[in-house]
Coordinates of C-alpha atoms in Angstrom, one line a residue:
Chain A
M76 CA -40.1 -14.9 25.4
R77 CA -36.7 -15.8 26.9
I78 CA -34.3 -13.0 26.2
L79 CA -30.6 -12.4 26.9
V80 CA -29.3 -8.8 26.9
T81 CA -25.5 -8.5 26.8
G82 CA -24.1 -5.3 28.3
G83 CA -27.1 -5.2 30.6
L84 CA -25.5 -2.6 32.9
G85 CA -24.9 -0.1 30.1
T86 CA -27.1 2.8 29.4
V87 CA -29.1 1.2 26.6
G88 CA -29.0 -2.3 28.0
A89 CA -30.4 -1.3 31.4
G90 CA -33.2 0.7 29.9
L91 CA -34.1 -2.1 27.5
I92 CA -34.2 -4.7 30.3
T93 CA -36.7 -2.6 32.2
E94 CA -38.9 -2.2 29.1
L95 CA -38.7 -5.9 28.1
R96 CA -39.6 -7.0 31.7
Q97 CA -42.5 -4.6 31.8
R98 CA -43.8 -6.4 28.7
G99 CA -43.7 -9.7 30.5
H100 CA -40.5 -11.3 29.0
H101 CA -38.1 -13.5 30.9
V102 CA -34.9 -11.4 30.6
V103 CA -31.4 -12.5 31.6
S104 CA -28.5 -10.1 31.4
C105 CA -24.8 -10.1 31.6
D106 CA -22.0 -7.5 31.9
L107 CA -18.5 -7.1 33.3
Q108 CA -19.2 -6.3 36.9
H109 CA -20.2 -8.5 39.8
Q110 CA -23.8 -7.9 41.1
P111 CA -25.4 -9.0 44.3
D112 CA -27.8 -11.5 42.7
E113 CA -25.6 -13.0 40.0
I114 CA -25.2 -16.6 39.1
G115 CA -22.5 -18.4 41.0
F116 CA -21.2 -19.2 44.4
S117 CA -23.4 -17.5 47.0
L118 CA -24.5 -18.1 50.5
R119 CA -27.9 -16.6 49.8
T120 CA -30.8 -19.0 49.4
D121 CA -33.4 -16.5 48.2
V122 CA -32.2 -16.2 44.5
E123 CA -33.9 -19.1 42.9
V124 CA -33.6 -18.1 39.3
P125 CA -30.7 -15.7 38.9
L126 CA -31.2 -13.2 36.1
Y127 CA -27.7 -11.8 35.9
A128 CA -24.3 -13.3 35.0
R129 CA -20.9 -11.7 35.1
C130 CA -19.4 -12.2 31.7
D131 CA -16.8 -10.7 29.3
V132 CA -18.2 -11.4 25.9
G133 CA -14.6 -11.4 24.6
E134 CA -14.0 -14.6 26.5
F135 CA -15.8 -17.5 24.8
R136 CA -16.0 -19.7 27.8
Q137 CA -17.7 -16.9 29.9
I138 CA -20.4 -16.2 27.4
E139 CA -20.9 -19.9 26.7
R140 CA -21.4 -20.3 30.4
V141 CA -24.3 -17.8 30.3
F142 CA -26.0 -19.9 27.7
E143 CA -25.4 -23.2 29.6
R144 CA -26.6 -21.8 32.9
C145 CA -29.5 -19.5 31.8
G146 CA -30.4 -20.6 28.2
P147 CA -32.0 -21.3 25.9
F148 CA -33.0 -17.9 24.5
D149 CA -35.4 -16.9 21.8
Y150 CA -33.7 -13.5 21.3
V151 CA -30.4 -12.1 22.2
Y152 CA -29.9 -8.3 22.3
H153 CA -26.2 -7.9 21.9
C154 CA -25.6 -4.4 23.5
A155 CA -22.2 -5.3 25.0
A156 CA -19.4 -3.3 23.3
E157 CA -16.6 -0.8 23.9
F158 CA -18.3 2.5 23.0
G159 CA -17.2 5.7 21.5
R160 CA -14.7 7.1 19.0
W161 CA -12.0 8.3 21.3
N162 CA -12.5 5.4 23.7
G163 CA -11.7 3.1 20.8
E164 CA -8.5 5.1 20.0
D165 CA -7.3 5.2 23.6
F166 CA -8.2 1.6 24.4
Y167 CA -8.0 -0.1 21.0
E168 CA -6.9 -3.5 22.5
T169 CA -10.1 -3.7 24.5
L170 CA -12.1 -2.4 21.6
W171 CA -11.1 -5.0 19.1
R172 CA -11.2 -7.8 21.7
T173 CA -14.7 -7.0 22.9
N174 CA -16.3 -5.8 19.7
A175 CA -14.7 -7.9 16.9
I176 CA -13.9 -11.1 18.9
G177 CA -16.8 -10.7 21.3
T178 CA -19.4 -10.4 18.5
K179 CA -17.8 -13.3 16.7
N180 CA -18.2 -15.4 19.9
I181 CA -21.9 -14.5 19.9
I182 CA -22.3 -15.4 16.2
R183 CA -20.6 -18.8 16.8
L184 CA -23.1 -19.5 19.6
Q185 CA -25.9 -18.3 17.3
E186 CA -24.8 -20.8 14.7
R187 CA -25.0 -23.5 17.4
F188 CA -28.2 -22.5 19.3
K189 CA -30.1 -20.7 16.5
F190 CA -31.5 -17.8 18.6
R191 CA -32.6 -14.6 16.8
L192 CA -30.0 -11.9 17.3
I193 CA -30.5 -8.1 17.5
H194 CA -27.1 -6.6 17.0
F195 CA -26.2 -3.0 18.1
S196 CA -24.3 -1.0 15.5
S197 CA -23.7 2.7 15.3
S198 CA -24.2 5.7 13.1
E199 CA -20.4 5.8 13.0
V200 CA -20.5 3.1 10.3
Y201 CA -21.6 5.8 7.9
G202 CA -18.1 7.2 8.1
D203 CA -17.6 10.3 6.0
W204 CA -20.9 10.0 4.2
P205 CA -22.1 13.7 3.8
D206 CA -25.7 13.2 2.8
L207 CA -28.8 11.7 4.3
M208 CA -27.9 8.5 6.1
V209 CA -30.2 5.8 4.7
E210 CA -29.7 2.1 5.6
T211 CA -28.8 1.2 2.0
V212 CA -25.9 3.7 1.7
M213 CA -23.3 1.1 2.3
D214 CA -24.7 -1.2 -0.4
E215 CA -24.4 1.6 -3.0
Y216 CA -21.4 3.8 -2.1
E217 CA -17.9 3.4 -1.0
I218 CA -17.5 4.4 2.7
K219 CA -14.4 4.6 4.7
Q220 CA -14.7 4.5 8.5
L221 CA -12.9 7.3 10.3
N222 CA -11.9 5.6 13.5
D223 CA -11.4 2.1 14.9
Y224 CA -14.7 2.1 16.8
A225 CA -16.5 2.7 13.6
M226 CA -14.5 0.0 11.9
T227 CA -15.4 -2.6 14.6
K228 CA -19.1 -1.8 14.1
W229 CA -18.9 -2.2 10.4
V230 CA -16.8 -5.4 10.8
N231 CA -19.6 -6.8 13.0
E232 CA -22.2 -6.0 10.3
M233 CA -20.1 -7.9 7.7
Q234 CA -19.5 -10.8 10.2
I235 CA -23.2 -11.1 10.6
R236 CA -23.9 -10.9 6.9
N237 CA -21.3 -13.7 6.1
S238 CA -22.8 -15.9 8.9
A239 CA -26.3 -15.4 7.5
L240 CA -25.0 -16.4 4.0
Q241 CA -23.1 -19.5 5.2
Y242 CA -25.2 -20.7 8.2
K243 CA -28.6 -19.1 7.7
T244 CA -28.4 -17.3 11.1
E245 CA -31.2 -14.7 11.7
T246 CA -30.2 -11.3 12.7
V247 CA -31.5 -7.7 12.8
V248 CA -29.0 -4.9 12.9
V249 CA -29.8 -1.6 14.6
R250 CA -27.7 1.5 14.1
L251 CA -28.2 3.9 17.0
F252 CA -27.7 7.6 16.6
N253 CA -26.6 9.7 19.5
T254 CA -28.8 8.2 22.3
Y255 CA -28.8 9.9 25.6
G256 CA -30.9 9.9 28.8
P257 CA -31.2 8.8 32.4
G258 CA -28.8 6.0 33.1
E259 CA -25.9 7.4 31.2
Y260 CA -23.1 8.0 33.8
Y261 CA -20.4 10.5 32.9
S262 CA -17.0 9.5 31.4
P263 CA -15.0 11.6 28.9
Y264 CA -16.1 9.1 26.3
R265 CA -19.9 9.3 26.7
S266 CA -22.4 11.1 24.5
V267 CA -21.9 14.8 24.0
N268 CA -25.2 15.4 25.6
C269 CA -24.1 13.5 28.8
R270 CA -20.7 15.3 28.9
F271 CA -22.1 18.8 28.5
L272 CA -24.8 18.2 31.1
Y273 CA -22.3 16.8 33.6
C274 CA -19.9 19.8 33.2
A275 CA -22.8 22.3 33.4
L276 CA -24.2 20.7 36.6
H277 CA -20.7 20.5 38.2
G278 CA -19.7 24.0 37.2
L279 CA -16.8 22.7 35.0
P280 CA -15.6 24.5 31.9
W281 CA -16.0 22.6 28.6
T282 CA -15.3 22.8 24.9
V283 CA -17.8 23.1 22.1
F284 CA -16.6 22.3 18.6
R285 CA -18.2 24.5 15.9
G286 CA -19.7 23.4 12.6
H287 CA -21.0 19.9 13.5
S288 CA -24.7 19.0 13.3
R289 CA -26.3 16.0 14.9
T290 CA -29.7 14.6 15.9
S291 CA -30.3 13.3 19.5
T292 CA -32.5 10.4 20.6
Y293 CA -34.0 10.2 24.0
L294 CA -33.4 6.8 25.6
A295 CA -37.0 6.0 26.4
D296 CA -37.9 6.4 22.7
T297 CA -34.9 4.2 21.7
V298 CA -35.7 1.3 24.1
R299 CA -39.4 1.2 23.1
T300 CA -38.5 0.8 19.5
L301 CA -35.9 -1.8 20.3
A302 CA -38.4 -3.8 22.4
N303 CA -40.8 -3.7 19.4
I304 CA -38.3 -5.8 17.3
T305 CA -39.6 -9.0 18.9
N306 CA -43.1 -8.2 17.6
N307 CA -41.9 -7.9 14.0
F308 CA -38.6 -9.6 13.6
R309 CA -37.4 -9.4 10.0
A310 CA -34.1 -11.3 9.6
G311 CA -31.5 -9.6 7.5
E312 CA -32.9 -6.1 8.0
T313 CA -30.9 -3.1 9.2
Y314 CA -32.6 -0.1 11.0
N315 CA -31.5 3.4 11.8
I316 CA -32.8 4.4 15.2
G317 CA -32.4 8.1 15.7
G318 CA -33.9 11.5 16.1
T319 CA -35.6 13.7 13.5
D320 CA -34.6 17.2 14.6
L321 CA -31.1 18.3 13.5
H322 CA -29.3 20.6 15.9
T323 CA -25.8 22.0 16.0
I324 CA -23.5 21.3 18.9
E325 CA -23.7 25.0 19.7
Q326 CA -27.5 24.7 20.0
L327 CA -27.1 21.7 22.3
A328 CA -24.8 23.7 24.5
D329 CA -27.5 26.4 24.7
V330 CA -30.1 23.9 25.7
V331 CA -27.8 22.6 28.4
L332 CA -27.3 26.1 29.8
K333 CA -31.0 26.6 29.8
V334 CA -32.0 23.4 31.6
T335 CA -29.2 23.6 34.1
G336 CA -29.0 27.4 34.6
A337 CA -25.2 27.1 34.4
D338 CA -22.9 30.1 33.8
P339 CA -22.5 30.6 30.0
S340 CA -18.9 31.5 30.5
L341 CA -18.2 27.8 31.1
V342 CA -18.5 27.2 27.4
H343 CA -15.4 27.5 25.2
H344 CA -15.6 27.3 21.5
Q345 CA -13.1 25.5 19.2
E346 CA -13.0 24.9 15.5
T347 CA -14.0 21.7 13.8
E348 CA -12.9 18.4 15.2
I349 CA -10.8 16.1 13.0
L350 CA -11.9 12.7 11.8
T351 CA -15.6 13.0 12.4
T352 CA -18.4 14.0 10.1
K353 CA -19.7 17.6 10.0
L354 CA -23.3 16.5 9.6
K355 CA -25.2 13.4 10.6
R356 CA -28.7 13.5 9.2
V357 CA -30.6 10.2 9.5
D358 CA -33.5 8.6 7.6
T359 CA -35.6 6.7 10.2
S360 CA -38.6 6.0 7.9
K361 CA -37.8 2.3 7.9
S362 CA -37.8 1.9 11.7
V363 CA -41.0 4.1 11.8
R364 CA -42.6 1.7 9.3
D365 CA -41.5 -1.7 10.8
L366 CA -40.9 -0.9 14.4
D367 CA -43.3 2.0 15.2
H368 CA -40.3 4.2 16.0
K369 CA -41.3 7.5 17.6
N370 CA -39.5 10.6 18.8
S371 CA -41.8 11.7 21.5
Y372 CA -39.4 14.0 23.5
S373 CA -38.1 17.3 22.3
L374 CA -34.4 17.9 22.9
E375 CA -35.2 20.3 25.7
D376 CA -37.6 18.0 27.5
G377 CA -35.2 15.0 27.2
M378 CA -32.3 17.1 28.4
R379 CA -34.3 18.4 31.3
L380 CA -35.3 14.9 32.4
T381 CA -31.7 13.8 32.1
A382 CA -30.5 16.7 34.1
D383 CA -33.0 15.8 36.9
W384 CA -31.6 12.3 36.9
M385 CA -28.0 13.5 37.0
R386 CA -28.8 15.9 39.9
S387 CA -30.2 12.9 41.8
V388 CA -27.5 10.3 41.1
Y389 CA -24.6 12.8 41.6
R390 CA -26.4 14.3 44.7
L391 CA -26.2 17.9 43.4
Chain B
M98 CA 19.4 1.6 5.8
R99 CA 18.2 0.2 9.1
I100 CA 15.2 -2.0 8.5
L101 CA 12.9 -4.0 10.8
V102 CA 10.9 -7.0 9.3
T103 CA 8.1 -8.2 11.5
G104 CA 7.1 -11.8 10.9
G105 CA 10.6 -12.5 9.8
L106 CA 10.2 -16.3 10.1
G107 CA 7.2 -16.3 7.7
T108 CA 7.4 -17.2 4.0
V109 CA 7.5 -13.7 2.7
G110 CA 9.4 -12.2 5.7
A111 CA 12.3 -14.7 5.5
G112 CA 12.7 -14.3 1.8
L113 CA 12.6 -10.5 2.1
I114 CA 15.3 -10.5 4.8
T115 CA 17.6 -12.5 2.6
E116 CA 17.0 -10.1 -0.3
L117 CA 17.5 -6.9 1.8
R118 CA 20.7 -8.2 3.4
Q119 CA 22.1 -9.1 0.0
R120 CA 21.5 -5.4 -0.9
G121 CA 23.6 -4.3 2.1
H122 CA 20.9 -3.2 4.5
H123 CA 21.1 -3.7 8.3
V124 CA 18.0 -5.9 8.9
V125 CA 16.5 -6.8 12.2
S126 CA 13.6 -9.2 12.4
C127 CA 11.1 -10.5 14.9
D128 CA 8.6 -13.3 15.1
L129 CA 6.8 -15.5 17.7
Q130 CA 9.4 -18.3 18.1
H131 CA 12.6 -18.3 20.0
Q132 CA 15.8 -18.5 17.9
P133 CA 19.4 -19.4 18.8
D134 CA 20.7 -15.9 18.3
E135 CA 17.9 -13.8 19.6
I136 CA 18.2 -10.7 21.9
G137 CA 18.0 -11.6 25.5
F138 CA 19.6 -13.6 28.2
S139 CA 22.3 -15.8 26.8
L140 CA 25.5 -17.4 27.8
R141 CA 26.9 -16.9 24.3
T142 CA 29.4 -14.2 23.9
D143 CA 29.7 -14.4 20.1
V144 CA 26.5 -12.5 19.2
E145 CA 27.5 -8.9 19.4
V146 CA 24.6 -7.3 17.5
P147 CA 21.6 -9.6 17.7
L148 CA 19.4 -9.3 14.6
Y149 CA 16.4 -11.2 15.9
A150 CA 14.0 -10.6 18.7
R151 CA 11.1 -12.8 19.9
C152 CA 8.0 -10.7 19.8
D153 CA 4.2 -11.0 19.5
V154 CA 3.2 -7.8 17.8
G155 CA -0.2 -8.0 19.5
E156 CA 1.6 -7.2 22.8
F157 CA 2.6 -3.6 22.8
R158 CA 5.4 -4.0 25.3
Q159 CA 7.0 -6.7 23.3
I160 CA 7.1 -4.8 20.1
E161 CA 8.1 -1.6 21.9
R162 CA 11.1 -3.6 23.3
V163 CA 12.3 -4.4 19.8
F164 CA 12.4 -0.7 19.0
E165 CA 14.2 0.1 22.3
R166 CA 16.8 -2.7 21.9
C167 CA 17.4 -2.6 18.2
G168 CA 16.1 0.7 16.8
P169 CA 15.9 3.2 15.4
F170 CA 14.7 2.0 12.0
D171 CA 14.4 3.9 8.7
Y172 CA 11.9 1.3 7.3
V173 CA 9.6 -1.3 8.9
Y174 CA 8.2 -4.1 6.7
H175 CA 5.2 -5.2 8.7
C176 CA 4.7 -8.8 7.5
A177 CA 3.6 -10.2 10.8
A178 CA 0.0 -11.4 10.6
E179 CA -2.4 -14.3 11.0
F180 CA -2.7 -15.5 7.5
G181 CA -5.5 -17.0 5.5
R182 CA -9.3 -17.1 5.2
W183 CA -10.1 -20.3 7.0
N184 CA -7.3 -19.8 9.5
G185 CA -9.1 -16.5 10.4
E186 CA -12.4 -18.2 10.8
D187 CA -11.0 -21.1 13.0
F188 CA -8.7 -18.8 15.1
Y189 CA -10.5 -15.5 15.0
E190 CA -9.4 -14.4 18.5
T191 CA -5.7 -14.6 17.4
L192 CA -6.6 -13.1 14.0
W193 CA -8.1 -9.9 15.5
R194 CA -5.5 -9.6 18.2
T195 CA -2.5 -10.0 15.9
N196 CA -3.8 -8.2 12.8
A197 CA -6.0 -5.4 14.1
I198 CA -4.4 -4.7 17.5
G199 CA -0.9 -5.7 16.4
T200 CA -1.0 -3.3 13.4
K201 CA -2.4 -0.5 15.6
N202 CA 0.5 -1.1 17.9
I203 CA 2.9 -0.6 15.0
I204 CA 1.1 2.5 13.9
R205 CA 1.3 4.0 17.4
L206 CA 5.1 3.4 17.4
Q207 CA 5.2 4.9 13.9
E208 CA 3.5 8.0 15.2
R209 CA 6.2 8.2 17.9
F210 CA 9.3 7.2 16.0
K211 CA 8.4 8.4 12.4
F212 CA 9.8 5.4 10.5
R213 CA 8.5 4.7 7.0
L214 CA 6.1 1.7 7.1
I215 CA 5.5 -0.9 4.4
H216 CA 2.3 -2.7 5.3
F217 CA 1.3 -6.1 4.0
S218 CA -2.3 -6.3 2.9
S219 CA -4.0 -8.9 0.7
S220 CA -5.9 -9.5 -2.4
E221 CA -8.7 -10.6 0.0
V222 CA -9.6 -6.9 0.6
Y223 CA -11.2 -6.8 -2.9
G224 CA -13.9 -9.0 -1.4
D225 CA -16.6 -10.0 -4.0
W226 CA -15.3 -7.6 -6.7
P227 CA -15.9 -9.5 -9.9
D228 CA -13.8 -7.4 -12.4
L229 CA -10.1 -6.5 -12.8
M230 CA -8.6 -5.7 -9.4
V231 CA -7.1 -2.2 -9.7
E232 CA -5.8 -0.4 -6.5
T233 CA -8.5 2.3 -6.8
V234 CA -11.5 -0.1 -6.8
M235 CA -12.1 0.6 -3.1
D236 CA -12.2 4.3 -3.6
E237 CA -14.9 4.0 -6.2
Y238 CA -17.1 1.0 -5.4
E239 CA -18.8 -0.5 -2.4
I240 CA -16.9 -3.7 -1.4
K241 CA -17.9 -6.1 1.3
Q242 CA -15.2 -8.5 2.6
L243 CA -16.2 -12.1 2.7
N244 CA -14.3 -13.3 5.8
D245 CA -12.7 -12.0 9.0
Y246 CA -9.2 -12.3 7.6
A247 CA -10.1 -10.0 4.7
M248 CA -11.8 -7.6 7.1
T249 CA -8.6 -7.3 9.3
K250 CA -6.6 -6.5 6.2
W251 CA -9.1 -3.8 5.1
V252 CA -9.3 -2.5 8.7
N253 CA -5.5 -2.1 8.6
E254 CA -5.6 -0.1 5.5
M255 CA -8.2 2.3 7.0
Q256 CA -6.2 2.5 10.3
I257 CA -3.1 3.5 8.2
R258 CA -5.1 6.0 6.2
N259 CA -6.6 7.7 9.4
S260 CA -3.1 7.9 11.0
A261 CA -1.7 9.5 7.9
L262 CA -4.5 12.1 8.0
Q263 CA -4.2 12.8 11.6
Y264 CA -0.4 12.3 12.3
K265 CA 1.2 12.6 8.9
T266 CA 2.7 9.1 9.1
E267 CA 4.2 7.7 5.9
T268 CA 3.1 4.3 4.7
V269 CA 3.1 2.2 1.6
V270 CA 0.5 -0.6 1.4
V271 CA 1.2 -3.7 -0.7
R272 CA -1.6 -6.1 -1.5
L273 CA -0.1 -9.6 -2.2
F274 CA -1.8 -12.0 -4.6
N275 CA -1.4 -15.7 -4.0
T276 CA 2.4 -15.8 -3.3
Y277 CA 4.1 -19.2 -3.1
G278 CA 7.6 -20.6 -3.2
P279 CA 10.4 -22.2 -1.3
G280 CA 10.0 -21.3 2.4
E281 CA 6.3 -22.0 2.6
Y282 CA 5.9 -24.9 5.0
Y283 CA 2.7 -26.9 4.8
S284 CA -0.4 -26.3 7.0
P285 CA -4.0 -26.7 6.0
Y286 CA -4.3 -22.8 5.8
R287 CA -1.4 -22.1 3.5
S288 CA -1.6 -21.1 -0.2
V289 CA -3.4 -23.5 -2.5
N290 CA -0.1 -24.0 -4.4
C291 CA 1.7 -25.2 -1.2
R292 CA -1.2 -27.5 -0.2
F293 CA -1.5 -29.2 -3.5
L294 CA 2.3 -29.7 -3.8
Y295 CA 2.5 -31.1 -0.2
C296 CA -0.3 -33.6 -0.9
A297 CA 1.1 -34.7 -4.2
L298 CA 4.6 -35.2 -2.8
H299 CA 3.3 -37.2 0.1
G300 CA 0.8 -39.3 -1.9
L301 CA -2.2 -37.8 0.0
P302 CA -5.6 -37.4 -1.7
W303 CA -6.8 -33.8 -2.1
T304 CA -9.8 -31.7 -3.2
V305 CA -9.9 -29.3 -6.1
F306 CA -12.8 -26.8 -6.2
R307 CA -14.0 -26.1 -9.7
G308 CA -14.8 -22.8 -11.2
H309 CA -12.2 -20.5 -9.5
S310 CA -9.4 -18.6 -11.3
R311 CA -6.3 -17.1 -9.8
T312 CA -2.9 -15.8 -10.6
S313 CA 0.2 -17.0 -8.7
T314 CA 3.3 -15.1 -7.9
Y315 CA 6.6 -16.8 -7.3
L316 CA 8.2 -15.7 -4.0
A317 CA 11.5 -14.5 -5.6
D318 CA 9.6 -12.1 -7.8
T319 CA 7.6 -10.8 -4.9
V320 CA 10.5 -10.1 -2.6
R321 CA 12.6 -8.3 -5.3
T322 CA 9.7 -6.0 -5.9
L323 CA 9.2 -5.5 -2.1
A324 CA 12.9 -4.7 -1.6
N325 CA 12.6 -2.1 -4.4
I326 CA 10.2 0.0 -2.3
T327 CA 13.1 1.5 -0.4
N328 CA 14.5 2.9 -3.7
N329 CA 11.2 4.7 -4.5
F330 CA 9.1 5.1 -1.4
R331 CA 5.9 7.0 -2.2
A332 CA 3.9 7.5 1.0
G333 CA 0.2 7.0 0.7
E334 CA 0.5 4.6 -2.3
T335 CA -1.0 1.2 -2.5
Y336 CA 0.4 -1.5 -4.8
N337 CA -0.9 -4.8 -6.1
I338 CA 1.9 -7.3 -6.3
G339 CA 0.8 -10.3 -8.2
G340 CA 1.1 -12.5 -11.3
T341 CA -0.1 -11.9 -14.8
D342 CA -1.1 -15.3 -16.0
L343 CA -4.6 -16.4 -15.0
H344 CA -5.0 -20.1 -14.3
T345 CA -7.9 -22.2 -13.0
I346 CA -7.4 -24.2 -9.9
E347 CA -7.9 -27.3 -12.0
Q348 CA -4.9 -26.2 -14.2
L349 CA -2.8 -25.6 -11.1
A350 CA -3.6 -29.2 -10.0
D351 CA -2.4 -30.4 -13.5
V352 CA 0.9 -28.5 -13.1
V353 CA 1.3 -30.1 -9.6
L354 CA 0.8 -33.6 -11.1
K355 CA 3.3 -32.8 -13.8
V356 CA 6.1 -31.5 -11.7
T357 CA 5.7 -34.2 -9.0
G358 CA 4.7 -37.1 -11.1
A359 CA 2.0 -37.9 -8.6
D360 CA -0.9 -40.3 -9.3
P361 CA -3.8 -38.3 -10.9
S362 CA -6.3 -40.3 -8.9
L363 CA -5.3 -38.4 -5.8
V364 CA -7.3 -35.4 -7.2
H365 CA -11.0 -35.2 -6.2
H366 CA -13.2 -32.4 -7.6
Q367 CA -15.9 -30.5 -5.8
E368 CA -18.2 -27.7 -6.8
T369 CA -17.5 -24.0 -6.1
E370 CA -16.4 -23.0 -2.6
I371 CA -18.6 -20.6 -0.6
L372 CA -17.6 -17.0 0.4
T373 CA -14.6 -16.6 -2.0
T374 CA -14.4 -14.9 -5.3
K375 CA -14.7 -17.0 -8.5
L376 CA -12.1 -14.9 -10.3
K377 CA -9.2 -12.8 -9.1
R378 CA -7.6 -10.9 -12.0
V379 CA -5.1 -8.3 -10.9
D380 CA -3.8 -5.1 -12.5
T381 CA -0.1 -4.8 -11.6
S382 CA 0.8 -1.9 -13.9
K383 CA 1.4 0.4 -11.0
S384 CA 3.9 -1.8 -9.2
V385 CA 5.5 -2.5 -12.6
R386 CA 5.8 1.3 -13.1
D387 CA 7.0 2.4 -9.7
L388 CA 8.7 -0.7 -8.3
D389 CA 9.9 -2.5 -11.4
H390 CA 7.8 -5.5 -10.6
K391 CA 8.4 -8.5 -12.9
N392 CA 7.0 -12.0 -13.2
S393 CA 10.1 -13.9 -14.3
Y394 CA 9.0 -17.4 -13.4
S395 CA 6.3 -19.4 -15.3
L396 CA 3.9 -21.2 -13.0
E397 CA 5.5 -24.5 -14.0
D398 CA 9.0 -23.3 -13.3
G399 CA 8.0 -21.8 -10.0
M400 CA 6.1 -24.9 -8.9
R401 CA 9.0 -27.2 -10.0
L402 CA 11.5 -25.1 -7.8
T403 CA 9.1 -25.2 -4.9
A404 CA 8.6 -29.0 -5.3
D405 CA 12.4 -29.4 -5.2
W406 CA 12.6 -27.3 -2.0
M407 CA 9.8 -29.3 -0.4
R408 CA 11.4 -32.7 -1.3
S409 CA 14.5 -31.4 0.5
V410 CA 12.9 -30.0 3.7
Y411 CA 10.5 -32.9 4.1
R412 CA 13.3 -35.4 3.2
L413 CA 11.3 -37.1 0.4

């Protein structure tokens, strides 16, 4: 298959590309940064079929160029997005441009070129929903999103739904739950797993909010399930992709201390964080059924492997 | 009171400014175009207190400049927005930048300067809701918006709600229903009333979609109710501002033919339009109770006055 992965330099995008290429697909990717082997002006004569293009999906001409230079594609995995709740609040201009306008750009190209789209949504669309997060919750109950990042992801799902109704475009939506693993470089806006590990490995003090429970999904499990979508593509479906074991944020901190051997006095506790759910419990039975989704790494195993990777990339 | 009206050159904004000034308020406005008496470099010495600033609300520095040069304000009426369903689909980049980012800019300034905000939402947020549109529908039922314009307006309401929760900002949301009247210049994206009248007065053929019912609100009624908000500002409230008499789009076309005397053969009928509601019936009892909302013009009277205005501005 000919596949495009937008956001190919991101944590999930990069892992997915590796998995898809191992399965024999022709995979092109794009992202914001320049790369040594990108499409474009170059003195090199060894890159016959470039597999990377610099592209801001929020700029229509740039993403159209990727299709003109590297297309056509059978599937597009649209991973490119501004990521994270507080990132979205601090950089809301970029958030709305990349996520709402960028995804609309992809949908407009889909209406023209008719590729099958896999769109990356987030557990954040469930907003303040207190119970088990099943894919159909939003078809039955009134949900309000608690931050602009969550809103962009829900907007994307409605944009996709309206395009399917009006233009018969074929899309599968995946809602990722707290995915972490090798390839996730630290910033203050990354997954809580990444931030805790980074602080512990660097001997930096950090804050743990009490009273929140989450699941975690190890990246290798996520990307295998994502790659399986091309084997059983069901247009119009939405899948939760997440972990099964619920843990508190305090328990996650304990695992981090264990796999890093960091000093427990680095951990500082604070009361509940505002505008985020207390509990995120996910029903993954649909992705298990259709996409053979598996959680094959325990939290401790996954965190240990991620810590090893971090020690290596940060030369600790 | 010191009041800012964003989108002051728009149909509702311009009418509102006139009403507020008649009531003795100090009213500053901003919009995208230059104006003869705007703030800025000028050779004129007669404009001591400029009451207009050029400003794109999607650019933070430009809207911040309005506050620095003309503030502080007790109230801000935030009318500035990209307007209309098909406008939003054809110009979605501008839609998201102006409506989602622009309103977030206003909210960020509100968190800093603590003015009271009146935000302009739309009946479009009710999406595919088939029954009576009461303000609380979205707190009780699952609604999906049918186009990007509707999504931006619903996003704004959630942005406002989250800011009120986190920063105690004070905002009233008004949801306008099909407002028309003198001051609405024709474009293909304006209200159906404006478009029908324009075609009829210019002898142009036009399409009427069958099977849709709407109410219409005459601009003078809308702006009186809007101006009343400063007399009874209840932070956190949402108000429908609309008409009481339901009419089909076919009936509206008949009224247009009557008040213009246009040739009935100009009207062409088509079946139901996609991605819009069949029926929009609005409950205005709350704006009647709190804001003394009145519908004092019949559809025929309002359309006749609008036709008179159009004949004058288009020199017919």
